[in-house]
PDB file of C-alpha atoms in Angstrom:
ATOM      1  CA  MET U   1     -21.396 -15.500 -22.426  1.00  0.00           C
ATOM      2  CA  ARG U   2     -18.499 -16.978 -20.638  1.00  0.00           C
ATOM      3  CA  SER U   3     -16.113 -14.337 -21.108  1.00  0.00           C
ATOM      4  CA  THR U   4     -18.648 -11.663 -20.002  1.00  0.00           C
ATOM      5  CA  ILE U   5     -19.094 -13.481 -16.582  1.00  0.00           C
ATOM      6  CA  LEU U   6     -15.539 -13.879 -16.438  1.00  0.00           C
ATOM      7  CA  VAL U   7     -14.893 -10.066 -17.012  1.00  0.00           C
ATOM      8  CA  GLU U   8     -17.595  -9.469 -14.430  1.00  0.00           C
ATOM      9  CA  MET U   9     -15.732 -11.621 -11.850  1.00  0.00           C
ATOM     10  CA  VAL U  10     -12.598  -9.963 -12.503  1.00  0.00           C
ATOM     11  CA  ASP U  11     -14.008  -6.391 -12.255  1.00  0.00           C
ATOM     12  CA  LYS U  12     -15.637  -7.625  -8.894  1.00  0.00           C
ATOM     13  CA  VAL U  13     -12.195  -8.941  -7.572  1.00  0.00           C
ATOM     14  CA  ASN U  14     -10.344  -5.833  -8.765  1.00  0.00           C
ATOM     15  CA  SER U  15     -13.128  -3.416  -7.073  1.00  0.00           C
ATOM     16  CA  ALA U  16     -12.847  -5.176  -3.682  1.00  0.00           C
ATOM     17  CA  VAL U  17      -9.185  -5.395  -3.631  1.00  0.00           C
ATOM     18  CA  THR U  18      -8.479  -1.849  -4.729  1.00  0.00           C
ATOM     19  CA  GLY U  19     -10.949  -0.932  -1.689  1.00  0.00           C
ATOM     20  CA  GLU U  20      -9.227  -3.023   0.597  1.00  0.00           C
ATOM     21  CA  TYR U  21      -5.581  -1.331  -0.273  1.00  0.00           C
ATOM     22  CA  ILE U  22      -7.185   2.099  -0.131  1.00  0.00           C
ATOM     23  CA  GLU U  23      -8.889   1.223   3.308  1.00  0.00           C
ATOM     24  CA  LYS U  24      -5.546   0.017   4.591  1.00  0.00           C
ATOM     25  CA  MET U  25      -3.643   2.793   3.626  1.00  0.00           C
ATOM     26  CA  VAL U  26      -6.203   5.247   4.900  1.00  0.00           C
ATOM     27  CA  LYS U  27      -6.204   3.441   8.277  1.00  0.00           C
ATOM     28  CA  ARG U  28      -2.476   3.298   8.353  1.00  0.00           C
ATOM     29  CA  GLU U  29      -1.713   7.002   7.536  1.00  0.00           C
ATOM     30  CA  ALA U  30      -4.572   8.080   9.811  1.00  0.00           C
ATOM     31  CA  ALA U  31      -2.837   6.408  12.800  1.00  0.00           C
ATOM     32  CA  ARG U  32       0.175   8.572  11.944  1.00  0.00           C
ATOM     33  CA  GLN U  33      -1.766  11.608  10.986  1.00  0.00           C
ATOM     34  CA  GLY U  34      -4.123  11.430  13.750  1.00  0.00           C
ATOM     35  CA  ASN U  35      -7.279  11.479  11.564  1.00  0.00           C
ATOM     36  CA  ARG U  36      -8.935   9.946   8.546  1.00  0.00           C
ATOM     37  CA  GLY U  37      -9.295  13.562   6.970  1.00  0.00           C
ATOM     38  CA  LEU U  38      -5.667  14.417   6.938  1.00  0.00           C
ATOM     39  CA  ALA U  39      -4.749  10.898   5.964  1.00  0.00           C
ATOM     40  CA  ILE U  40      -7.014  11.111   2.970  1.00  0.00           C
ATOM     41  CA  LYS U  41      -5.369  14.520   2.019  1.00  0.00           C
ATOM     42  CA  LYS U  42      -1.889  13.166   2.275  1.00  0.00           C
ATOM     43  CA  LEU U  43      -2.888  10.047  -0.036  1.00  0.00           C
ATOM     44  CA  CYS U  44      -4.381  12.434  -2.419  1.00  0.00           C
ATOM     45  CA  ARG U  45      -1.319  14.388  -2.543  1.00  0.00           C
ATOM     46  CA  ASP U  46       1.081  11.730  -2.659  1.00  0.00           C
ATOM     47  CA  TYR U  47      -0.500   9.497  -5.105  1.00  0.00           C
ATOM     48  CA  GLY U  48      -2.714  11.766  -7.434  1.00  0.00           C
ATOM     49  CA  PHE U  49      -5.986  10.559  -6.240  1.00  0.00           C
ATOM     50  CA  THR U  50      -9.001  12.586  -5.587  1.00  0.00           C
ATOM     51  CA  PRO U  51     -10.853  12.624  -2.354  1.00  0.00           C
ATOM     52  CA  ALA U  52     -13.789  11.166  -4.434  1.00  0.00           C
ATOM     53  CA  GLN U  53     -12.027   8.343  -5.570  1.00  0.00           C
ATOM     54  CA  ILE U  54     -10.685   7.194  -2.110  1.00  0.00           C
ATOM     55  CA  LYS U  55     -14.389   7.689  -0.839  1.00  0.00           C
ATOM     56  CA  HIS U  56     -15.963   5.526  -3.630  1.00  0.00           C
ATOM     57  CA  LEU U  57     -13.181   2.968  -3.366  1.00  0.00           C
ATOM     58  CA  ARG U  58     -13.227   2.803   0.291  1.00  0.00           C
ATOM     59  CA  GLY U  59     -17.003   2.620   0.477  1.00  0.00           C
ATOM     60  CA  GLY U  60     -17.252  -0.034  -2.534  1.00  0.00           C
ATOM     61  CA  ARG U  61     -19.117   2.316  -4.483  1.00  0.00           C
ATOM     62  CA  ALA U  62     -16.611   1.842  -7.484  1.00  0.00           C
ATOM     63  CA  LYS U  63     -18.549  -0.680  -9.284  1.00  0.00           C
ATOM     64  CA  ASP U  64     -16.126  -0.931 -12.087  1.00  0.00           C
ATOM     65  CA  PRO U  65     -12.733   0.909 -11.676  1.00  0.00           C
ATOM     66  CA  LYS U  66     -10.649   1.378 -14.537  1.00  0.00           C
ATOM     67  CA  LEU U  67      -7.661  -0.690 -15.102  1.00  0.00           C
ATOM     68  CA  SER U  68      -5.590   2.309 -14.941  1.00  0.00           C
ATOM     69  CA  LEU U  69      -7.117   3.151 -11.527  1.00  0.00           C
ATOM     70  CA  VAL U  70      -6.745  -0.387 -10.377  1.00  0.00           C
ATOM     71  CA  ARG U  71      -2.936  -0.385 -11.287  1.00  0.00           C
ATOM     72  CA  ARG U  72      -2.180   3.051  -9.745  1.00  0.00           C
ATOM     73  CA  VAL U  73      -3.923   2.037  -6.303  1.00  0.00           C
ATOM     74  CA  GLN U  74      -1.697  -1.111  -6.555  1.00  0.00           C
ATOM     75  CA  ILE U  75       1.476   1.014  -7.094  1.00  0.00           C
ATOM     76  CA  ALA U  76       0.409   3.252  -4.359  1.00  0.00           C
ATOM     77  CA  PHE U  77      -0.123   0.527  -2.035  1.00  0.00           C
ATOM     78  CA  LEU U  78       3.221  -0.962  -2.797  1.00  0.00           C
ATOM     79  CA  ASP U  79       4.930   2.399  -2.313  1.00  0.00           C
ATOM     80  CA  HIS U  80       3.147   2.593   0.841  1.00  0.00           C
ATOM     81  CA  CYS U  81       4.498  -0.781   2.221  1.00  0.00           C
ATOM     82  CA  GLU U  82       7.864   0.158   0.825  1.00  0.00           C
ATOM     83  CA  ASN U  83       7.641   3.366   3.176  1.00  0.00           C
ATOM     84  CA  GLN U  84       6.707   1.360   6.075  1.00  0.00           C
ATOM     85  CA  ILE U  85       9.500  -1.120   5.649  1.00  0.00           C
ATOM     86  CA  LYS U  86      12.131   1.638   5.350  1.00  0.00           C
ATOM     87  CA  ALA U  87      10.514   3.238   8.792  1.00  0.00           C
ATOM     88  CA  LEU U  88      11.105  -0.420  10.257  1.00  0.00           C
ATOM     89  CA  GLN U  89      14.516  -0.375   8.962  1.00  0.00           C
ATOM     90  CA  HIS U  90      15.329   2.774  10.452  1.00  0.00           C
ATOM     91  CA  GLU U  91      13.793   1.470  13.858  1.00  0.00           C
ATOM     92  CA  ILE U  92      16.040  -1.415  13.501  1.00  0.00           C
ATOM     93  CA  ARG U  93      19.049   0.757  12.940  1.00  0.00           C
ATOM     94  CA  ILE U  94      18.254   2.930  15.986  1.00  0.00           C
ATOM     95  CA  GLU U  95      17.915  -0.050  18.235  1.00  0.00           C
ATOM     96  CA  LYS U  96      21.036  -1.588  17.060  1.00  0.00           C
ATOM     97  CA  ALA U  97      23.016   1.741  18.017  1.00  0.00           C
ATOM     98  CA  LYS U  98      21.348   2.040  21.267  1.00  0.00           C
ATOM     99  CA  HIS U  99      21.867  -1.258  22.306  1.00  0.00           C
ATOM    100  CA  GLU U 100      24.997  -2.823  20.742  1.00  0.00           C
ATOM    101  CA  ASP U 101      24.300  -6.045  22.485  1.00  0.00           C
ATOM    102  CA  ALA U 102      20.959  -6.473  20.742  1.00  0.00           C
ATOM    103  CA  ASP U 103      20.978  -9.321  18.190  1.00  0.00           C
ATOM    104  CA  LEU U 104      18.624  -7.660  15.255  1.00  0.00           C
ATOM    105  CA  GLU U 105      20.705  -8.976  12.370  1.00  0.00           C
ATOM    106  CA  HIS U 106      18.111 -11.390  11.484  1.00  0.00           C
ATOM    107  CA  LEU U 107      15.350  -8.758  11.785  1.00  0.00           C
ATOM    108  CA  GLU U 108      17.526  -6.363   9.469  1.00  0.00           C
ATOM    109  CA  ALA U 109      18.142  -9.288   6.912  1.00  0.00           C
ATOM    110  CA  GLU U 110      14.349 -10.198   6.721  1.00  0.00           C
ATOM    111  CA  ALA U 111      13.432  -6.481   6.241  1.00  0.00           C
ATOM    112  CA  THR U 112      15.854  -5.892   3.587  1.00  0.00           C
ATOM    113  CA  ALA U 113      14.654  -9.207   1.798  1.00  0.00           C
ATOM    114  CA  LEU U 114      11.076  -7.888   2.249  1.00  0.00           C
ATOM    115  CA  ALA U 115      11.959  -4.628   0.956  1.00  0.00           C
ATOM    116  CA  GLU U 116      13.404  -6.139  -2.409  1.00  0.00           C
ATOM    117  CA  LYS U 117      10.191  -8.537  -2.815  1.00  0.00           C
ATOM    118  CA  VAL U 118       8.111  -5.127  -2.501  1.00  0.00           C
ATOM    119  CA  ARG U 119      10.475  -3.445  -4.939  1.00  0.00           C
ATOM    120  CA  ARG U 120      10.298  -6.255  -7.379  1.00  0.00           C
ATOM    121  CA  ALA U 121       6.467  -6.384  -7.335  1.00  0.00           C
ATOM    122  CA  ARG U 122       6.180  -2.691  -7.876  1.00  0.00           C
ATOM    123  CA  LYS U 123       8.480  -2.697 -10.665  1.00  0.00           C
ATOM    124  CA  ALA U 124       6.449  -5.570 -12.375  1.00  0.00           C
ATOM    125  CA  ARG U 125       3.387  -3.304 -12.166  1.00  0.00           C
ATOM    126  CA  LEU U 126       5.248  -0.262 -13.603  1.00  0.00           C
TER     127      LEU U 126
END
């Protein structure tokens, strides 16, 4: 009985967290693409999801996502974060080149450290 309750609790947490990750990726991609439809298409193309999977996960209708799907979403989310960090690092390099007197070394170091944390977390899930 206790193990059944524990499994149900883990499934609910996995479903909720997975939905949050998908929603964050859709929102961020929609800001870049211009709308949610294009964002969902890009996420499907980049990470191998189907539009139905994204729809169900975002809407909280995926009652019990399989562990393999949860893991794929986690890896996709970390990859998505890694791409954002790369974009930030690129922006920092541009600003350093444009404004040689700008003291951006600390930001560059923090972005590099964060990128390494994300890479380690992603590797741990592979």
